[in-house]
XYZ file of C-alpha atoms in Angstrom:
671
model
C 0.000 0.000 0.000
C 1.404 3.314 -1.075
C 1.764 6.156 1.300
C -0.466 9.035 0.358
C 0.328 12.579 1.269
C -1.988 15.003 2.988
C -5.008 16.032 0.972
C -4.432 19.027 -1.198
C -6.054 22.203 -0.001
C -8.006 23.771 -2.812
C -7.920 27.503 -2.911
C -11.042 29.317 -3.927
C -10.625 31.321 -7.069
C -11.778 34.938 -7.164
C -14.633 33.846 -9.432
C -15.845 31.321 -6.837
C -15.677 33.943 -4.082
C -17.637 36.351 -6.231
C -20.193 33.610 -6.956
C -20.634 32.910 -3.230
C -21.052 36.635 -2.591
C -23.747 36.784 -5.248
C -25.619 33.923 -3.563
C -25.324 35.339 -0.036
C -27.906 38.154 0.409
C -25.842 39.648 3.232
C -23.159 40.532 0.677
C -25.638 42.561 -1.368
C -25.894 46.323 -0.854
C -29.482 46.201 -2.154
C -30.436 43.851 0.654
C -28.686 46.154 3.123
C -30.708 49.109 1.817
C -33.894 47.078 2.261
C -32.994 46.129 5.846
C -31.873 49.642 6.687
C -35.050 51.135 5.281
C -37.133 48.840 7.489
C -35.017 49.600 10.566
C -35.147 53.365 9.979
C -38.894 53.136 9.471
C -39.301 51.253 12.755
C -36.971 53.556 14.688
C -38.758 56.683 13.479
C -42.047 54.920 14.097
C -41.180 55.010 17.810
C -40.250 58.707 17.841
C -43.208 59.672 15.650
C -45.570 57.667 17.830
C -44.298 59.502 20.923
C -45.301 62.795 19.330
C -48.749 61.479 18.434
C -49.651 60.618 22.045
C -48.249 63.733 23.706
C -51.668 65.164 24.661
C -52.707 61.822 26.170
C -49.458 61.603 28.156
C -50.043 65.140 29.462
C -53.469 64.200 30.817
C -52.365 60.845 32.213
C -49.310 62.157 34.061
C -50.567 65.666 34.805
C -47.986 67.555 32.713
C -47.901 71.022 31.228
C -47.012 71.498 27.563
C -43.616 72.848 28.548
C -42.856 69.685 30.532
C -44.084 67.459 27.711
C -41.852 69.423 25.332
C -38.906 68.784 27.637
C -39.812 65.091 27.682
C -39.835 65.036 23.871
C -36.420 66.714 23.794
C -34.706 64.276 26.155
C -33.816 61.870 23.369
C -31.681 64.613 21.810
C -29.444 64.860 24.896
C -27.904 61.412 24.538
C -27.558 61.716 20.774
C -25.974 65.187 20.997
C -23.215 63.894 23.263
C -22.431 60.875 21.094
C -22.868 62.298 17.593
C -19.466 64.041 17.748
C -17.667 60.695 17.996
C -19.518 59.148 15.062
C -17.104 60.729 12.571
C -14.162 59.309 14.519
C -15.395 55.745 14.977
C -17.118 55.473 11.594
C -14.224 53.841 9.736
C -12.782 51.873 12.671
C -15.596 49.596 13.750
C -17.984 46.980 12.441
C -20.725 49.382 11.362
C -23.544 46.881 10.684
C -23.152 45.292 14.122
C -23.174 48.667 15.851
C -26.331 49.565 13.912
C -27.893 46.332 15.158
C -26.891 47.126 18.743
C -28.392 50.596 18.368
C -31.643 49.064 17.151
C -31.786 46.785 20.186
C -31.272 49.800 22.481
C -34.139 51.585 20.692
C -36.418 48.586 21.234
C -35.472 48.481 24.928
C -36.301 52.206 25.105
C -39.739 51.605 23.597
C -40.500 48.765 26.019
C -39.289 50.915 28.933
C -41.710 53.689 28.015
C -44.595 51.207 28.085
C -43.723 49.893 31.583
C -45.373 52.758 33.602
C -48.821 51.667 32.468
C -48.408 48.245 34.085
C -47.113 49.745 37.364
C -49.739 52.472 37.683
C -53.176 52.157 39.220
C -56.324 52.222 37.138
C -57.169 55.458 35.361
C -59.516 57.388 37.667
C -61.756 59.992 36.076
C -64.588 62.149 37.373
C -67.929 60.508 36.657
C -71.527 60.115 37.714
C -72.036 56.814 39.502
C -74.139 54.250 37.711
C -75.043 52.819 41.084
C -76.999 55.296 43.223
C -75.491 53.737 46.339
C -71.950 54.480 45.072
C -70.384 57.458 46.792
C -68.458 58.627 43.704
C -70.651 61.211 42.004
C -70.315 64.554 40.268
C -73.913 65.668 40.789
C -74.977 68.093 43.485
C -75.306 66.142 46.750
C -75.351 68.085 49.970
C -74.575 65.050 52.133
C -71.300 64.116 50.413
C -68.991 66.835 51.711
C -66.904 64.541 53.912
C -66.734 61.806 51.286
C -65.700 64.286 48.599
C -62.763 65.411 50.652
C -61.796 61.781 51.186
C -61.970 61.072 47.460
C -59.874 64.142 46.758
C -57.181 62.935 49.178
C -57.090 59.528 47.499
C -56.784 61.243 44.125
C -53.776 63.188 45.340
C -52.074 59.985 46.490
C -52.717 58.319 43.147
C -51.481 61.408 41.316
C -48.212 61.379 43.234
C -47.712 57.715 42.399
C -48.458 58.348 38.713
C -46.055 61.274 38.599
C -43.190 59.097 39.892
C -43.750 56.725 36.979
C -42.840 59.593 34.673
C -39.157 58.907 35.375
C -39.421 55.688 33.342
C -40.610 57.678 30.351
C -37.615 59.966 30.781
C -35.203 57.014 30.894
C -36.837 55.576 27.786
C -36.441 58.851 25.918
C -32.748 59.037 26.831
C -32.197 55.459 25.644
C -34.084 56.251 22.443
C -31.622 59.035 21.683
C -28.568 56.912 22.485
C -29.754 53.972 20.401
C -30.610 56.109 17.397
C -27.148 57.688 17.076
C -25.420 54.986 14.958
C -28.398 53.968 12.829
C -28.674 56.711 10.218
C -25.061 58.000 9.964
C -23.431 54.568 9.811
C -26.099 53.239 7.479
C -25.686 56.127 5.038
C -21.881 55.889 5.061
C -22.019 52.090 4.577
C -24.313 52.471 1.569
C -22.144 55.230 0.112
C -18.994 53.097 0.505
C -20.222 49.937 -1.222
C -22.935 51.121 -3.610
C -22.180 51.914 -7.210
C -21.635 55.643 -7.760
C -24.628 55.709 -10.121
C -26.955 53.923 -7.704
C -25.818 55.604 -4.498
C -28.042 58.720 -4.916
C -31.057 56.483 -5.544
C -30.402 54.387 -2.432
C -29.820 57.459 -0.268
C -32.969 59.071 -1.659
C -34.960 55.994 -0.642
C -33.538 56.152 2.879
C -34.269 59.888 3.176
C -37.860 59.318 2.010
C -38.271 56.544 4.573
C -36.944 58.874 7.279
C -39.842 61.215 6.557
C -42.456 58.476 6.213
C -41.523 56.911 9.565
C -43.099 59.649 11.719
C -46.141 59.545 9.442
C -46.645 55.866 10.231
C -46.165 56.780 13.892
C -49.114 59.167 13.733
C -51.249 56.538 11.986
C -50.328 54.002 14.683
C -51.289 56.561 17.338
C -54.633 57.102 15.604
C -55.321 53.359 15.809
C -54.378 52.602 19.423
C -55.913 55.754 20.912
C -59.346 54.459 19.929
C -58.865 51.747 22.563
C -59.502 52.580 26.222
C -56.371 53.121 28.306
C -57.136 50.279 30.746
C -58.418 47.807 28.192
C -56.077 45.203 29.683
C -57.270 45.841 33.253
C -60.994 46.587 32.971
C -63.555 44.384 31.211
C -65.094 46.041 28.169
C -68.565 45.901 29.704
C -67.444 47.961 32.699
C -66.069 50.870 30.642
C -68.685 53.603 31.001
C -66.863 56.134 28.784
C -67.478 56.476 25.082
C -64.821 57.269 22.506
C -64.930 61.027 21.965
C -65.700 61.883 25.582
C -63.345 64.650 26.827
C -62.302 62.356 29.695
C -61.389 59.499 27.341
C -57.753 58.417 27.300
C -56.513 55.931 24.722
C -54.140 52.992 25.116
C -50.988 55.094 24.716
C -48.748 52.268 25.942
C -49.780 49.737 23.298
C -48.035 51.506 20.421
C -44.679 51.324 22.200
C -44.968 47.540 22.403
C -45.823 47.279 18.701
C -43.116 49.668 17.508
C -40.489 48.247 19.863
C -41.153 44.731 18.597
C -40.706 45.883 14.994
C -37.370 47.535 15.809
C -36.158 44.402 17.603
C -37.042 42.140 14.687
C -35.381 44.353 12.063
C -32.201 44.741 14.158
C -31.110 41.095 14.008
C -30.119 40.928 10.289
C -27.357 43.500 10.884
C -25.322 40.977 12.861
C -24.902 38.914 9.673
C -23.643 41.678 7.390
C -19.853 41.778 6.912
C -17.711 44.643 8.035
C -16.774 45.185 4.392
C -18.574 43.914 1.306
C -17.682 43.877 -2.386
C -18.332 47.099 -4.231
C -21.608 46.908 -6.138
C -21.024 46.183 -9.816
C -17.289 45.631 -9.385
C -17.202 42.630 -11.696
C -19.025 44.282 -14.534
C -17.468 47.733 -14.294
C -13.722 47.096 -14.309
C -13.256 48.956 -17.587
C -15.365 52.010 -16.860
C -12.311 54.253 -16.793
C -9.932 55.773 -14.351
C -12.407 58.169 -12.728
C -13.996 55.625 -10.402
C -10.632 54.049 -9.631
C -9.019 57.351 -8.729
C -11.951 58.323 -6.551
C -11.723 55.056 -4.635
C -7.978 55.452 -4.173
C -8.413 59.007 -2.928
C -11.128 57.899 -0.529
C -8.973 55.049 0.775
C -6.152 57.506 1.499
C -8.514 59.772 3.426
C -9.881 56.819 5.404
C -6.360 55.640 6.235
C -5.470 59.132 7.433
C -8.489 59.122 9.719
C -7.674 55.672 11.062
C -4.148 56.749 11.967
C -5.524 59.636 14.000
C -5.899 58.804 17.691
C -8.966 59.784 19.693
C -6.994 62.472 21.533
C -5.744 63.887 18.233
C -9.259 63.822 16.874
C -10.590 65.787 19.878
C -7.732 68.303 19.600
C -8.264 68.818 15.883
C -12.033 69.145 16.159
C -12.053 72.898 17.103
C -9.680 73.692 14.227
C -11.858 71.857 11.731
C -14.957 73.481 13.211
C -13.522 76.984 12.773
C -12.339 76.185 9.249
C -15.771 74.900 8.299
C -17.680 77.804 9.833
C -15.463 80.279 7.936
C -17.565 79.521 4.870
C -20.367 82.110 4.997
C -22.462 80.063 2.590
C -22.208 77.000 4.810
C -22.969 79.021 7.953
C -26.035 80.832 6.601
C -27.506 77.693 5.013
C -27.062 75.644 8.187
C -28.614 78.398 10.313
C -31.558 78.553 7.903
C -31.940 74.792 8.218
C -31.782 75.185 12.009
C -34.741 77.591 11.850
C -36.736 75.136 9.732
C -35.781 72.250 12.031
C -36.893 74.233 15.094
C -40.180 74.887 13.313
C -40.677 71.208 12.544
C -39.591 70.008 15.995
C -42.360 71.958 17.703
C -44.907 71.540 14.936
C -44.745 67.745 14.908
C -44.927 67.445 18.701
C -47.969 69.669 19.246
C -49.858 69.748 15.936
C -52.223 66.971 17.039
C -52.968 68.814 20.266
C -53.561 71.996 18.296
C -56.155 70.263 16.098
C -57.824 68.737 19.165
C -58.222 72.078 20.898
C -58.948 74.204 17.848
C -61.520 72.043 16.076
C -62.769 69.781 18.922
C -61.656 66.536 17.267
C -60.383 63.435 19.016
C -56.676 62.710 19.391
C -57.109 59.652 17.177
C -58.661 61.620 14.309
C -56.059 64.393 14.596
C -53.234 61.852 14.315
C -54.911 60.255 11.327
C -55.074 63.609 9.537
C -51.394 64.359 10.196
C -50.142 60.887 9.294
C -52.231 60.440 6.141
C -52.313 63.991 4.697
C -49.663 66.332 6.100
C -46.675 63.945 6.228
C -47.207 62.538 2.687
C -47.365 66.132 1.444
C -43.947 66.795 2.980
C -42.530 63.613 1.412
C -43.853 64.681 -1.976
C -42.191 68.077 -1.533
C -38.806 66.478 -0.832
C -39.070 64.225 -3.886
C -40.206 67.082 -6.126
C -37.312 69.247 -4.945
C -34.831 66.521 -5.862
C -36.473 65.980 -9.262
C -36.328 69.708 -10.047
C -32.643 69.832 -9.085
C -31.853 66.858 -11.327
C -34.029 67.911 -14.263
C -32.668 71.444 -14.611
C -29.124 70.863 -13.238
C -29.501 73.840 -10.942
C -26.320 75.621 -9.898
C -25.398 76.937 -6.449
C -26.987 80.321 -7.036
C -30.014 78.601 -8.517
C -30.267 76.443 -5.399
C -30.238 79.542 -3.212
C -32.938 81.159 -5.361
C -35.018 77.987 -5.174
C -34.736 77.967 -1.367
C -35.765 81.629 -1.157
C -38.787 81.125 -3.414
C -39.983 77.999 -1.604
C -39.748 79.547 1.858
C -41.403 82.803 0.713
C -44.248 80.830 -0.879
C -44.647 78.769 2.311
C -44.968 82.007 4.331
C -47.761 83.131 1.994
C -49.465 79.736 2.294
C -49.220 79.819 6.118
C -50.748 83.302 6.478
C -54.410 82.105 6.152
C -53.791 79.690 9.057
C -53.805 82.683 11.408
C -57.453 83.312 10.582
C -58.815 79.769 10.090
C -59.851 79.042 13.639
C -62.464 79.307 16.314
C -63.409 81.491 19.229
C -62.940 80.165 22.756
C -65.979 78.331 24.088
C -67.848 79.952 26.964
C -67.031 78.178 30.241
C -69.053 79.327 33.238
C -66.861 80.785 35.950
C -63.687 80.414 33.844
C -63.988 82.905 30.999
C -67.733 83.568 31.078
C -69.150 85.300 34.194
C -72.424 84.128 35.709
C -74.334 86.914 37.480
C -71.199 89.032 37.297
C -69.059 86.366 39.002
C -65.994 84.874 37.294
C -65.590 81.912 39.638
C -66.612 78.273 39.405
C -68.133 78.589 42.881
C -71.486 80.238 42.241
C -74.456 81.047 44.404
C -76.545 78.503 42.518
C -74.176 75.615 43.365
C -73.482 76.710 46.920
C -73.780 73.793 49.331
C -73.274 71.157 46.617
C -69.777 70.289 47.904
C -68.333 70.488 44.383
C -64.638 69.768 44.031
C -62.832 72.638 42.379
C -60.607 70.344 40.315
C -63.310 68.034 39.022
C -63.538 67.717 35.230
C -66.725 66.230 33.791
C -67.984 68.980 31.474
C -71.634 69.491 30.590
C -73.110 71.697 27.883
C -76.239 73.857 27.934
C -77.810 74.481 24.546
C -74.417 74.257 22.734
C -73.654 77.630 24.221
C -72.372 77.641 27.812
C -70.237 74.923 29.353
C -69.864 74.014 33.029
C -66.851 72.073 34.250
C -69.127 69.466 35.899
C -72.836 68.794 36.496
C -72.231 69.617 40.162
C -71.092 73.134 39.253
C -74.243 73.497 37.153
C -76.248 72.581 40.279
C -77.674 69.410 38.712
C -79.119 67.020 41.282
C -80.258 64.141 39.084
C -79.679 62.527 35.696
C -81.287 60.176 33.183
C -79.638 57.067 31.765
C -80.252 54.834 28.770
C -80.418 51.050 28.682
C -76.646 50.774 28.301
C -76.066 52.696 31.537
C -74.860 55.875 29.793
C -75.940 59.292 31.044
C -78.183 61.014 28.485
C -78.912 64.300 30.267
C -78.985 65.992 33.682
C -82.042 67.333 35.436
C -82.992 69.647 38.319
C -80.078 71.970 37.606
C -80.218 75.026 39.832
C -77.884 77.146 37.641
C -79.906 76.530 34.486
C -83.443 77.353 33.471
C -85.886 74.455 33.583
C -86.499 74.465 29.818
C -82.813 74.224 28.956
C -81.324 70.802 28.225
C -78.091 69.900 30.013
C -76.080 67.305 28.072
C -72.882 65.485 29.067
C -69.690 66.453 27.292
C -68.074 69.633 26.094
C -69.818 72.134 23.837
C -66.806 72.253 21.554
C -65.565 75.174 19.521
C -68.240 74.939 16.844
C -66.042 75.464 13.768
C -65.444 71.934 12.545
C -66.270 73.148 9.011
C -62.952 75.055 8.960
C -60.883 71.906 9.523
C -60.717 70.962 5.828
C -59.413 74.345 4.568
C -56.988 74.464 7.517
C -55.527 71.067 6.587
C -55.299 72.167 2.943
C -53.200 75.250 3.725
C -51.150 73.377 6.359
C -50.283 70.616 3.875
C -49.563 73.170 1.151
C -47.216 75.004 3.522
C -45.343 71.800 4.339
C -45.146 70.745 0.678
C -43.730 74.070 -0.525
C -41.300 74.428 2.404
C -39.802 70.954 1.882
C -38.998 71.760 -1.754
C -35.859 73.465 -0.444
C -34.506 70.459 1.467
C -32.527 68.963 -1.414
C -31.088 72.274 -2.742
C -30.141 73.399 0.771
C -28.402 70.072 1.389
C -26.481 70.455 -1.873
C -25.459 73.972 -0.812
C -23.964 72.497 2.347
C -22.048 69.774 0.489
C -20.633 72.130 -2.138
C -19.604 74.907 0.224
C -16.947 72.951 2.153
C -13.721 71.214 1.208
C -14.007 67.595 0.141
C -11.915 66.316 3.037
C -14.113 68.258 5.512
C -17.420 67.020 4.131
C -17.995 64.329 6.760
C -17.124 66.727 9.571
C -19.352 69.416 8.053
C -22.333 67.071 8.022
C -21.596 66.030 11.604
C -21.388 69.669 12.704
C -24.609 70.363 10.824
C -26.549 67.685 12.689
C -24.946 68.672 15.981
C -26.207 72.245 15.475
C -29.630 70.853 14.578
C -29.785 69.045 17.886
C -28.367 71.823 20.067
C -30.175 74.781 18.488
C -33.391 73.239 17.133
C -34.446 69.754 18.176
C -33.550 70.209 21.834
C -35.019 73.682 22.622
C -37.717 73.697 19.906
C -40.406 71.599 21.656
C -39.734 73.395 24.956
C -40.226 76.789 23.298
C -43.444 75.672 21.635
C -44.686 74.123 24.892
C -44.030 77.327 26.833
C -45.885 79.312 24.167
C -48.872 76.981 24.410
C -48.892 77.123 28.219
C -49.085 80.924 28.064
C -52.567 80.604 26.521
C -54.030 78.381 29.254
C -56.979 79.862 31.186
C -57.651 76.989 33.598
C -55.155 74.507 35.004
C -55.762 71.146 36.552
C -54.091 70.998 39.960
C -52.477 67.973 41.603
C -50.765 67.947 45.000
C -51.163 71.762 45.166
C -49.347 72.434 41.884
C -50.576 72.898 38.357
C -50.706 69.852 36.110
C -52.307 69.623 32.661
C -54.291 72.480 31.155
C -58.056 71.968 30.967
C -59.069 75.046 28.941
C -57.155 77.284 26.538
C -57.828 80.676 25.031
C -58.305 79.153 21.576
C -57.833 82.358 19.595
C -54.623 83.223 21.427
C -53.458 79.619 21.085
C -53.848 79.778 17.307
C -52.175 83.171 16.864
C -49.137 82.344 19.001
C -48.703 78.799 17.703
C -48.935 79.708 14.004
C -47.154 83.015 14.625
C -44.128 81.227 16.090
C -44.059 78.961 13.049
C -44.097 81.965 10.697
C -41.355 83.651 12.741
C -39.024 80.719 12.049
C -40.023 80.785 8.375
C -39.175 84.489 8.074
C -35.787 83.938 9.748
C -35.004 81.092 7.322
C -36.025 83.276 4.381
C -33.683 86.080 5.449
C -30.796 83.630 5.914
C -31.339 82.128 2.451
C -31.319 85.669 1.047
C -27.960 86.194 2.743
C -26.754 82.950 1.170
C -27.696 84.211 -2.264
C -25.908 87.500 -1.547
C -22.660 85.748 -0.595
C -22.862 83.468 -3.639
C -23.525 86.376 -5.974
C -20.635 88.273 -4.440
C -18.187 85.365 -4.707
C -19.029 83.542 -7.946
C -19.135 86.224 -10.683
C -15.789 87.671 -9.607
C -13.797 84.510 -10.325
C -16.056 82.204 -12.290
C -14.787 83.312 -15.697
C -11.098 82.958 -14.828
C -11.521 79.608 -13.121
C -13.676 78.179 -15.891
C -11.140 79.182 -18.583
C -8.112 77.859 -16.718
C -9.670 74.550 -15.678
C -12.244 72.776 -17.905
C -14.150 71.253 -14.986
C -17.850 70.629 -14.531
C -19.836 73.678 -13.451
C -20.544 72.331 -9.952
C -16.836 71.678 -9.366
C -15.931 75.188 -10.519
C -18.371 76.670 -8.025
C -16.965 74.582 -5.184
C -13.389 75.608 -6.015
C -14.392 79.288 -6.076
C -16.035 79.033 -2.662
C -12.934 77.298 -1.282
C -10.581 79.873 -2.763
C -10.118 81.664 0.560
C -9.217 78.523 2.532
C -5.673 77.843 3.655
C -4.981 74.903 1.361
C -6.550 73.756 -1.871
C -6.839 70.226 -3.274
C -4.204 69.209 -5.779
C -4.994 69.637 -9.505
C -5.323 65.877 -9.829
C -8.056 65.811 -7.204
C -9.900 68.657 -8.897
C -10.423 66.565 -12.009
C -12.152 63.880 -9.910
C -14.732 65.707 -7.726
C -16.327 63.527 -5.115
């Protein structure tokens, strides 16, 4: 028997490796774009859903609009601290795995924000007892003074317990910001690295469109779950004596967090199977395309190697120098500040627009979210896509981009002006803003001795004209019920004439017919304003040096967070609180607002939006001025000396005042 040697080890040929990569979906950039689109959609579903339930959270936890704005801004704190290091770690780590870890943190954040519901007591609301023996009643009963005080004390204890649960929402918001940091930046850079140069804009456009659609789906999800009673998991359906649409109704705000968090968790797992590096898309079929793509890749590899050699301490030390160098570009600075104004507008608008529609047109939170998610958000998405199509179709230059931004913002200001007048007058509330017998106090002579609690909220309406905060304050001593145990009307009301009908529920603002034209002008404003997103983004990219582009985008988003997304909701919330005319009080401090001055609410809310629009318009005008001042002076000379594309010529002119310029070889291959 012959002695055989060890088996030969067959080496895989490059063709076999390429064939295995083609079979494996995790080596396909198209599959990565699909997964990343789903993850971005789910992540923004969580943040958009949080905005859709803000009015419900205010009522459940007894919060003012300013406090709810601060709660909405908490997720920006964690992301603001970490976003600076994204540029440093971007080329050093396994980006897909870090994206997956970020998605898991986002899902944990969503589940954390749902936990308070399961730790809190049942939702207690002011109501008329179905059982006449029950001591809980909002009608005028002279013998219930002692019991009313007892019920009020128990309510204070429950309110304190509910308020402590708010800390879990705060922790969830912080985790949401931390988990969202690596998802979009690393995903975009990964796609840009391994997608074909022709397909990269298409893939990035898809991801940007998804980033706008995500909050829209969040509002639609909020519209669905808020139709369910808040304690649907704790109280049998037959024992729920509130009807959807009642002013005391609170929806199942916690359920959406469980749904959205589960989606994020599911779509996070595929990222752990993507490689750290994958083959460039179309590499096999595009080896003879020319030297342009090859030179660009070599230049990019050199820049990446330079970044990788830089230590963290060197990166931190060089950051101020790069920041100053980037901000020296007046075009970059004015465009980013204009975008900050628009971001501040959107940050407050998206958080409180549903509440505005609820108060202004007396619609439910569910219906308001449905309008925003199905009409307003798609209009904004269409505006972004149209802006990109216009830029591509007409090959608009830098000055043309500035003109396009100015025209779109000016047109949006004109479209927003009618919103100041499409609204309602404040409803008449007895003792709050409408005096009874010359008395502007909820304690009236007609309800004296009824032992009414000052902070009760169970509104009743008289002839669709005057509203009382409860049947007790209207002096009503009895009520009629239908076969289902629902109150149909109140009787023997001492503050109302005998022939007047007293019905449960609020009178409303009475201008529901203005909702359709309001939504038309609101959607038109959003559509026209978002036309400038693509040209303004191109202005940012073309106004900085190629090697500073990544840092410029990082600085841009850092300024968005610090100057817009963080203070924006707080500013809007404070503005809304300034229009409140009656506060709910818990443990001797004000909680949620029960009644607003509707006219003042509309003027200040829309007026603040238009103030940001005007500031953005002025900044875009300044951008055009700086471009007009810089480009004509040198465009002719530069164009004659270097036969480059028009966009490259403009970039070189804007960079003419910088310390160093790219080499002539780099100029012929603009990135």
